[in-house]
PDB file of C-alpha atoms in Angstrom:
ATOM      1  CA  UNK E   1       8.685  -9.156 -26.789  1.00 53.00           C
ATOM      2  CA  UNK E   2       8.734 -12.960 -27.173  1.00 49.00           C
ATOM      3  CA  UNK E   3      11.934 -14.839 -28.004  1.00 50.00           C
ATOM      4  CA  UNK E   4      10.593 -15.528 -31.526  1.00 48.00           C
ATOM      5  CA  UNK E   5       9.935 -11.837 -31.967  1.00 51.00           C
ATOM      6  CA  UNK E   6      13.485 -11.032 -30.868  1.00 47.00           C
ATOM      7  CA  UNK E   7      14.923 -13.529 -33.356  1.00 44.00           C
ATOM      8  CA  UNK E   8      12.838 -12.080 -36.232  1.00 46.00           C
ATOM      9  CA  UNK E   9      13.833  -8.542 -35.223  1.00 50.00           C
ATOM     10  CA  UNK E  10      17.565  -9.407 -35.264  1.00 45.00           C
ATOM     11  CA  UNK E  11      17.244 -11.167 -38.640  1.00 46.00           C
ATOM     12  CA  UNK E  12      15.503  -8.127 -40.151  1.00 52.00           C
ATOM     13  CA  UNK E  13      18.235  -5.930 -38.727  1.00 52.00           C
ATOM     14  CA  UNK E  14      20.882  -8.241 -40.228  1.00 54.00           C
ATOM     15  CA  UNK E  15      19.386  -8.091 -43.679  1.00 50.00           C
ATOM     16  CA  UNK E  16      18.783  -4.347 -43.443  1.00 49.00           C
ATOM     17  CA  UNK E  17      22.000  -3.145 -41.863  1.00 49.00           C
ATOM     18  CA  UNK E  18      24.255  -6.189 -41.913  1.00 53.00           C
ATOM     19  CA  UNK E  19      25.384  -8.590 -39.194  1.00 56.00           C
ATOM     20  CA  UNK E  20      28.861  -9.233 -37.861  1.00 55.00           C
ATOM     21  CA  UNK E  21      30.826 -11.794 -39.867  1.00 57.00           C
ATOM     22  CA  UNK E  22      29.043 -15.080 -39.147  1.00 56.00           C
ATOM     23  CA  UNK E  23      28.332 -18.164 -41.298  1.00 57.00           C
ATOM     24  CA  UNK E  24      24.813 -18.543 -39.882  1.00 64.00           C
ATOM     25  CA  UNK E  25      22.709 -15.363 -39.370  1.00 62.00           C
ATOM     26  CA  UNK E  26      19.842 -17.361 -37.845  1.00 66.00           C
ATOM     27  CA  UNK E  27      22.100 -18.862 -35.152  1.00 71.00           C
ATOM     28  CA  UNK E  28      23.502 -15.387 -34.452  1.00 65.00           C
ATOM     29  CA  UNK E  29      19.944 -14.059 -34.029  1.00 63.00           C
ATOM     30  CA  UNK E  30      19.032 -16.873 -31.620  1.00 70.00           C
ATOM     31  CA  UNK E  31      22.158 -16.201 -29.536  1.00 73.00           C
ATOM     32  CA  UNK E  32      21.314 -12.508 -29.356  1.00 70.00           C
ATOM     33  CA  UNK E  33      17.784 -13.363 -28.177  1.00 67.00           C
ATOM     34  CA  UNK E  34      19.164 -15.657 -25.444  1.00 71.00           C
ATOM     35  CA  UNK E  35      21.521 -12.920 -24.231  1.00 72.00           C
ATOM     36  CA  UNK E  36      18.598 -10.463 -24.102  1.00 65.00           C
ATOM     37  CA  UNK E  37      16.595 -12.954 -22.008  1.00 64.00           C
ATOM     38  CA  UNK E  38      19.495 -13.337 -19.567  1.00 62.00           C
ATOM     39  CA  UNK E  39      19.783  -9.568 -19.196  1.00 60.00           C
ATOM     40  CA  UNK E  40      16.049  -9.263 -18.494  1.00 50.00           C
ATOM     41  CA  UNK E  41      16.069 -12.044 -15.898  1.00 52.00           C
ATOM     42  CA  UNK E  42      19.102 -10.514 -14.221  1.00 51.00           C
ATOM     43  CA  UNK E  43      17.157  -7.278 -13.716  1.00 50.00           C
ATOM     44  CA  UNK E  44      14.060  -8.989 -12.271  1.00 47.00           C
ATOM     45  CA  UNK E  45      13.254  -8.317  -8.609  1.00 46.00           C
ATOM     46  CA  UNK E  46      13.247 -11.268  -6.242  1.00 53.00           C
ATOM     47  CA  UNK E  47      10.388 -11.109  -3.736  1.00 53.00           C
ATOM     48  CA  UNK E  48      11.453 -12.194  -0.254  1.00 79.00           C
ATOM     49  CA  UNK E  49       9.114 -13.595   2.380  1.00 87.00           C
ATOM     50  CA  UNK E  50       9.946 -14.973   5.813  1.00 90.00           C
ATOM     51  CA  UNK E  51       8.452 -18.406   5.048  1.00 94.00           C
ATOM     52  CA  UNK E  52       7.227 -20.162   1.903  1.00 93.00           C
ATOM     53  CA  UNK E  53       3.505 -20.422   1.294  1.00 92.00           C
ATOM     54  CA  UNK E  54       1.823 -23.325   3.074  1.00 93.00           C
ATOM     55  CA  UNK E  55       4.320 -23.517   5.958  1.00 95.00           C
ATOM     56  CA  UNK E  56       2.770 -23.376   9.440  1.00 96.00           C
ATOM     57  CA  UNK E  57       4.212 -22.636  12.882  1.00 96.00           C
ATOM     58  CA  UNK E  58       2.684 -24.160  16.029  1.00 96.00           C
ATOM     59  CA  UNK E  59       1.345 -21.673  18.567  1.00 96.00           C
ATOM     60  CA  UNK E  60       3.038 -23.366  21.536  1.00 92.00           C
ATOM     61  CA  UNK E  61       6.422 -22.668  19.942  1.00 91.00           C
ATOM     62  CA  UNK E  62       5.453 -19.143  19.007  1.00 94.00           C
ATOM     63  CA  UNK E  63       4.024 -17.815  22.279  1.00 96.00           C
ATOM     64  CA  UNK E  64       4.904 -18.611  25.879  1.00 95.00           C
ATOM     65  CA  UNK E  65       1.767 -18.788  28.034  1.00 96.00           C
ATOM     66  CA  UNK E  66       3.575 -17.908  31.275  1.00 97.00           C
ATOM     67  CA  UNK E  67       5.194 -14.833  29.758  1.00 97.00           C
ATOM     68  CA  UNK E  68       1.906 -13.769  28.194  1.00 96.00           C
ATOM     69  CA  UNK E  69       0.160 -14.085  31.557  1.00 97.00           C
ATOM     70  CA  UNK E  70       2.714 -11.773  33.148  1.00 97.00           C
ATOM     71  CA  UNK E  71       2.737  -9.271  30.283  1.00 97.00           C
ATOM     72  CA  UNK E  72      -1.045  -8.961  30.248  1.00 96.00           C
ATOM     73  CA  UNK E  73      -1.163  -8.811  34.080  1.00 95.00           C
ATOM     74  CA  UNK E  74      -3.656 -11.662  34.311  1.00 94.00           C
ATOM     75  CA  UNK E  75      -4.421 -13.250  37.681  1.00 92.00           C
ATOM     76  CA  UNK E  76      -4.906 -16.770  36.308  1.00 94.00           C
ATOM     77  CA  UNK E  77      -2.554 -18.525  33.847  1.00 96.00           C
ATOM     78  CA  UNK E  78      -3.600 -17.938  30.272  1.00 96.00           C
ATOM     79  CA  UNK E  79      -4.305 -20.756  27.846  1.00 96.00           C
ATOM     80  CA  UNK E  80      -3.306 -20.843  24.179  1.00 97.00           C
ATOM     81  CA  UNK E  81      -5.389 -22.781  21.653  1.00 97.00           C
ATOM     82  CA  UNK E  82      -3.954 -23.463  18.198  1.00 98.00           C
ATOM     83  CA  UNK E  83      -6.564 -22.759  15.495  1.00 98.00           C
ATOM     84  CA  UNK E  84      -4.210 -22.742  12.513  1.00 97.00           C
ATOM     85  CA  UNK E  85      -5.903 -25.765  10.938  1.00 96.00           C
ATOM     86  CA  UNK E  86      -9.114 -23.703  10.713  1.00 96.00           C
ATOM     87  CA  UNK E  87      -7.269 -20.900   8.913  1.00 96.00           C
ATOM     88  CA  UNK E  88      -4.814 -22.669   6.570  1.00 95.00           C
ATOM     89  CA  UNK E  89      -3.978 -19.444   4.702  1.00 95.00           C
ATOM     90  CA  UNK E  90      -2.242 -18.170   7.836  1.00 97.00           C
ATOM     91  CA  UNK E  91       1.148 -19.187   9.173  1.00 97.00           C
ATOM     92  CA  UNK E  92      -0.340 -19.370  12.685  1.00 97.00           C
ATOM     93  CA  UNK E  93      -3.704 -18.610  14.244  1.00 98.00           C
ATOM     94  CA  UNK E  94      -3.614 -18.584  18.050  1.00 98.00           C
ATOM     95  CA  UNK E  95      -6.489 -18.020  20.458  1.00 98.00           C
ATOM     96  CA  UNK E  96      -5.355 -16.590  23.802  1.00 97.00           C
ATOM     97  CA  UNK E  97      -7.846 -17.635  26.484  1.00 95.00           C
ATOM     98  CA  UNK E  98      -8.400 -16.191  29.946  1.00 93.00           C
ATOM     99  CA  UNK E  99      -7.558 -18.605  32.762  1.00 90.00           C
ATOM    100  CA  UNK E 100      -9.855 -19.746  35.546  1.00 82.00           C
ATOM    101  CA  UNK E 101     -13.412 -21.050  35.454  1.00 75.00           C
ATOM    102  CA  UNK E 102     -16.522 -19.486  34.008  1.00 64.00           C
ATOM    103  CA  UNK E 103     -18.825 -17.784  36.524  1.00 58.00           C
ATOM    104  CA  UNK E 104     -21.919 -19.690  37.612  1.00 59.00           C
ATOM    105  CA  UNK E 105     -25.278 -18.474  36.362  1.00 61.00           C
ATOM    106  CA  UNK E 106     -26.183 -16.551  39.533  1.00 57.00           C
ATOM    107  CA  UNK E 107     -22.932 -14.627  39.497  1.00 52.00           C
ATOM    108  CA  UNK E 108     -23.370 -13.991  35.785  1.00 50.00           C
ATOM    109  CA  UNK E 109     -26.831 -12.566  36.388  1.00 52.00           C
ATOM    110  CA  UNK E 110     -25.503 -10.239  39.093  1.00 59.00           C
ATOM    111  CA  UNK E 111     -22.666  -9.177  36.784  1.00 54.00           C
ATOM    112  CA  UNK E 112     -25.077  -8.334  33.976  1.00 54.00           C
ATOM    113  CA  UNK E 113     -27.354  -6.451  36.355  1.00 58.00           C
ATOM    114  CA  UNK E 114     -24.418  -4.454  37.697  1.00 58.00           C
ATOM    115  CA  UNK E 115     -22.472  -3.654  34.529  1.00 56.00           C
ATOM    116  CA  UNK E 116     -24.801  -4.607  31.677  1.00 51.00           C
ATOM    117  CA  UNK E 117     -22.335  -7.131  30.273  1.00 55.00           C
ATOM    118  CA  UNK E 118     -20.424 -10.245  31.257  1.00 57.00           C
ATOM    119  CA  UNK E 119     -17.049  -9.317  29.821  1.00 67.00           C
ATOM    120  CA  UNK E 120     -14.405 -12.017  29.438  1.00 78.00           C
ATOM    121  CA  UNK E 121     -14.858 -14.993  31.739  1.00 78.00           C
ATOM    122  CA  UNK E 122     -12.539 -17.909  32.421  1.00 84.00           C
ATOM    123  CA  UNK E 123     -11.997 -19.926  29.267  1.00 88.00           C
ATOM    124  CA  UNK E 124     -13.153 -17.092  26.994  1.00 91.00           C
ATOM    125  CA  UNK E 125     -10.976 -15.690  24.255  1.00 94.00           C
ATOM    126  CA  UNK E 126      -9.060 -12.618  25.353  1.00 95.00           C
ATOM    127  CA  UNK E 127      -7.207 -12.005  22.063  1.00 96.00           C
ATOM    128  CA  UNK E 128      -6.718 -13.742  18.759  1.00 98.00           C
ATOM    129  CA  UNK E 129      -3.373 -13.597  16.968  1.00 98.00           C
ATOM    130  CA  UNK E 130      -3.145 -14.403  13.260  1.00 98.00           C
ATOM    131  CA  UNK E 131       0.303 -14.341  11.669  1.00 98.00           C
ATOM    132  CA  UNK E 132       1.162 -14.276   7.964  1.00 97.00           C
ATOM    133  CA  UNK E 133       4.813 -14.963   7.096  1.00 97.00           C
ATOM    134  CA  UNK E 134       4.412 -15.934   3.436  1.00 95.00           C
ATOM    135  CA  UNK E 135       3.339 -12.482   2.250  1.00 93.00           C
ATOM    136  CA  UNK E 136       5.698  -9.667   1.274  1.00 93.00           C
ATOM    137  CA  UNK E 137       6.163  -7.206   4.184  1.00 94.00           C
ATOM    138  CA  UNK E 138       5.057  -4.085   2.295  1.00 95.00           C
ATOM    139  CA  UNK E 139       4.105  -1.208   4.585  1.00 94.00           C
ATOM    140  CA  UNK E 140       3.042   1.070   1.714  1.00 95.00           C
ATOM    141  CA  UNK E 141       0.588  -1.581   0.522  1.00 95.00           C
ATOM    142  CA  UNK E 142      -0.690  -2.001   4.095  1.00 97.00           C
ATOM    143  CA  UNK E 143      -1.275   1.743   4.413  1.00 97.00           C
ATOM    144  CA  UNK E 144      -3.069   1.924   1.059  1.00 96.00           C
ATOM    145  CA  UNK E 145      -5.248  -1.075   1.891  1.00 95.00           C
ATOM    146  CA  UNK E 146      -6.056   0.426   5.276  1.00 97.00           C
ATOM    147  CA  UNK E 147      -7.169   3.674   3.674  1.00 95.00           C
ATOM    148  CA  UNK E 148      -9.244   1.944   0.981  1.00 96.00           C
ATOM    149  CA  UNK E 149     -11.092  -0.066   3.652  1.00 93.00           C
ATOM    150  CA  UNK E 150     -11.964   3.064   5.592  1.00 94.00           C
ATOM    151  CA  UNK E 151      -9.919   1.915   8.611  1.00 96.00           C
ATOM    152  CA  UNK E 152      -7.722   4.180  10.727  1.00 94.00           C
ATOM    153  CA  UNK E 153      -3.927   4.056  10.908  1.00 96.00           C
ATOM    154  CA  UNK E 154      -1.883   4.955  13.970  1.00 96.00           C
ATOM    155  CA  UNK E 155       1.589   4.493  15.459  1.00 97.00           C
ATOM    156  CA  UNK E 156       0.575   3.611  19.029  1.00 96.00           C
ATOM    157  CA  UNK E 157       2.646   0.412  18.911  1.00 97.00           C
ATOM    158  CA  UNK E 158       5.717   2.198  17.545  1.00 96.00           C
ATOM    159  CA  UNK E 159       4.994   0.959  14.009  1.00 96.00           C
ATOM    160  CA  UNK E 160       2.209   1.721  11.571  1.00 97.00           C
ATOM    161  CA  UNK E 161      -0.930  -0.216  12.523  1.00 98.00           C
ATOM    162  CA  UNK E 162      -4.160  -0.444  10.591  1.00 98.00           C
ATOM    163  CA  UNK E 163      -6.944  -0.315  13.176  1.00 98.00           C
ATOM    164  CA  UNK E 164     -10.301  -1.775  12.265  1.00 96.00           C
ATOM    165  CA  UNK E 165     -13.302  -0.891  14.409  1.00 96.00           C
ATOM    166  CA  UNK E 166     -16.365  -3.165  14.411  1.00 93.00           C
ATOM    167  CA  UNK E 167     -19.556  -2.611  16.428  1.00 90.00           C
ATOM    168  CA  UNK E 168     -20.305  -5.000  19.310  1.00 83.00           C
ATOM    169  CA  UNK E 169     -23.729  -3.993  20.503  1.00 78.00           C
ATOM    170  CA  UNK E 170     -23.413  -0.593  22.181  1.00 81.00           C
ATOM    171  CA  UNK E 171     -19.619  -0.934  22.255  1.00 87.00           C
ATOM    172  CA  UNK E 172     -16.920  -1.372  19.628  1.00 92.00           C
ATOM    173  CA  UNK E 173     -14.408  -4.131  18.989  1.00 94.00           C
ATOM    174  CA  UNK E 174     -10.878  -3.541  17.702  1.00 97.00           C
ATOM    175  CA  UNK E 175      -8.277  -5.307  15.596  1.00 97.00           C
ATOM    176  CA  UNK E 176      -4.714  -4.206  14.832  1.00 98.00           C
ATOM    177  CA  UNK E 177      -2.850  -5.237  11.682  1.00 98.00           C
ATOM    178  CA  UNK E 178       0.844  -4.408  11.383  1.00 98.00           C
ATOM    179  CA  UNK E 179       4.222  -5.681  10.173  1.00 97.00           C
ATOM    180  CA  UNK E 180       6.467  -7.077  12.895  1.00 96.00           C
ATOM    181  CA  UNK E 181       9.909  -5.515  12.537  1.00 94.00           C
ATOM    182  CA  UNK E 182      11.846  -8.563  13.813  1.00 94.00           C
ATOM    183  CA  UNK E 183      10.166 -11.475  12.040  1.00 95.00           C
ATOM    184  CA  UNK E 184       9.022  -9.487   8.955  1.00 95.00           C
ATOM    185  CA  UNK E 185       5.649 -11.205   9.288  1.00 97.00           C
ATOM    186  CA  UNK E 186       2.285  -9.461   9.131  1.00 97.00           C
ATOM    187  CA  UNK E 187       0.363  -9.784  12.407  1.00 98.00           C
ATOM    188  CA  UNK E 188      -3.323  -9.268  13.011  1.00 98.00           C
ATOM    189  CA  UNK E 189      -4.450  -9.071  16.639  1.00 98.00           C
ATOM    190  CA  UNK E 190      -8.124  -8.713  17.528  1.00 97.00           C
ATOM    191  CA  UNK E 191     -10.001  -8.768  20.775  1.00 95.00           C
ATOM    192  CA  UNK E 192     -12.146 -11.754  21.690  1.00 94.00           C
ATOM    193  CA  UNK E 193     -15.965 -11.596  21.405  1.00 90.00           C
ATOM    194  CA  UNK E 194     -16.296 -10.129  24.906  1.00 87.00           C
ATOM    195  CA  UNK E 195     -13.456  -7.603  24.598  1.00 92.00           C
ATOM    196  CA  UNK E 196     -14.409  -3.980  23.908  1.00 92.00           C
ATOM    197  CA  UNK E 197     -11.307  -2.336  25.400  1.00 93.00           C
ATOM    198  CA  UNK E 198      -8.873  -1.130  22.768  1.00 96.00           C
ATOM    199  CA  UNK E 199      -6.144  -1.101  25.398  1.00 96.00           C
ATOM    200  CA  UNK E 200      -6.383  -4.879  25.768  1.00 96.00           C
ATOM    201  CA  UNK E 201      -5.867  -5.366  22.017  1.00 97.00           C
ATOM    202  CA  UNK E 202      -2.884  -3.023  22.165  1.00 98.00           C
ATOM    203  CA  UNK E 203      -1.432  -4.973  25.113  1.00 97.00           C
ATOM    204  CA  UNK E 204      -1.805  -8.271  23.241  1.00 97.00           C
ATOM    205  CA  UNK E 205      -0.168  -6.710  20.179  1.00 98.00           C
ATOM    206  CA  UNK E 206       2.817  -5.447  22.182  1.00 98.00           C
ATOM    207  CA  UNK E 207       3.237  -8.842  23.835  1.00 97.00           C
ATOM    208  CA  UNK E 208       3.200 -10.561  20.432  1.00 97.00           C
ATOM    209  CA  UNK E 209       5.803  -8.123  19.093  1.00 97.00           C
ATOM    210  CA  UNK E 210       8.083  -8.881  22.036  1.00 96.00           C
ATOM    211  CA  UNK E 211       7.658 -12.657  22.042  1.00 96.00           C
ATOM    212  CA  UNK E 212       7.794 -13.338  18.311  1.00 96.00           C
ATOM    213  CA  UNK E 213      11.367 -13.450  17.006  1.00 94.00           C
ATOM    214  CA  UNK E 214      12.998 -14.704  13.797  1.00 93.00           C
ATOM    215  CA  UNK E 215      13.950 -17.890  15.672  1.00 92.00           C
ATOM    216  CA  UNK E 216      10.390 -18.542  16.887  1.00 92.00           C
ATOM    217  CA  UNK E 217       8.874 -18.466  13.392  1.00 91.00           C
ATOM    218  CA  UNK E 218      11.004 -21.342  12.181  1.00 84.00           C
ATOM    219  CA  UNK E 219       8.684 -24.277  11.412  1.00 74.00           C
TER     220      UNK E 219
END
């Protein structure tokens, strides 16, 4: 009911049943409407998010390349490329790249002949991490959205994860979407174009969960 409606309702009540002793019934009605508004606002639910909308966090302050290299058991130091400016709706979008140099064409040809695919070469994206800290961390909503999209949920990471499977030729690609318990941000981790191993996406997800803390998401 609008404030005007509340005022009219109180005035009708005054004329029908009588108001408390007051020289101005209209002023009394307005005061009653204001008190009703205060009561309603006091009962409203405040939605909390880790960061306000539009705030971004740089990838180099979010992830440590040396630690990532060790966690993912990579032989060459990993590189991290900040792609947040290409995805402004996210808090951070970080491309984790395999270290080393790309194979020359002859070695690539032998690799394709032997295994049927190149896999992830030096400089290629191993995983992509997208973080959203300005959305409400609602696991029930995540589970419902996961189900409506036809994706599969699991608890492999120790928390509920919505797993999306997309075809990559004869193989499948994977992405994991979950709520990080420490930062209260929603994380989406997907394998790079050449990654078809679900275990790699899981390893990247676990590393992100360990490295990302409430302190690291401060802009």
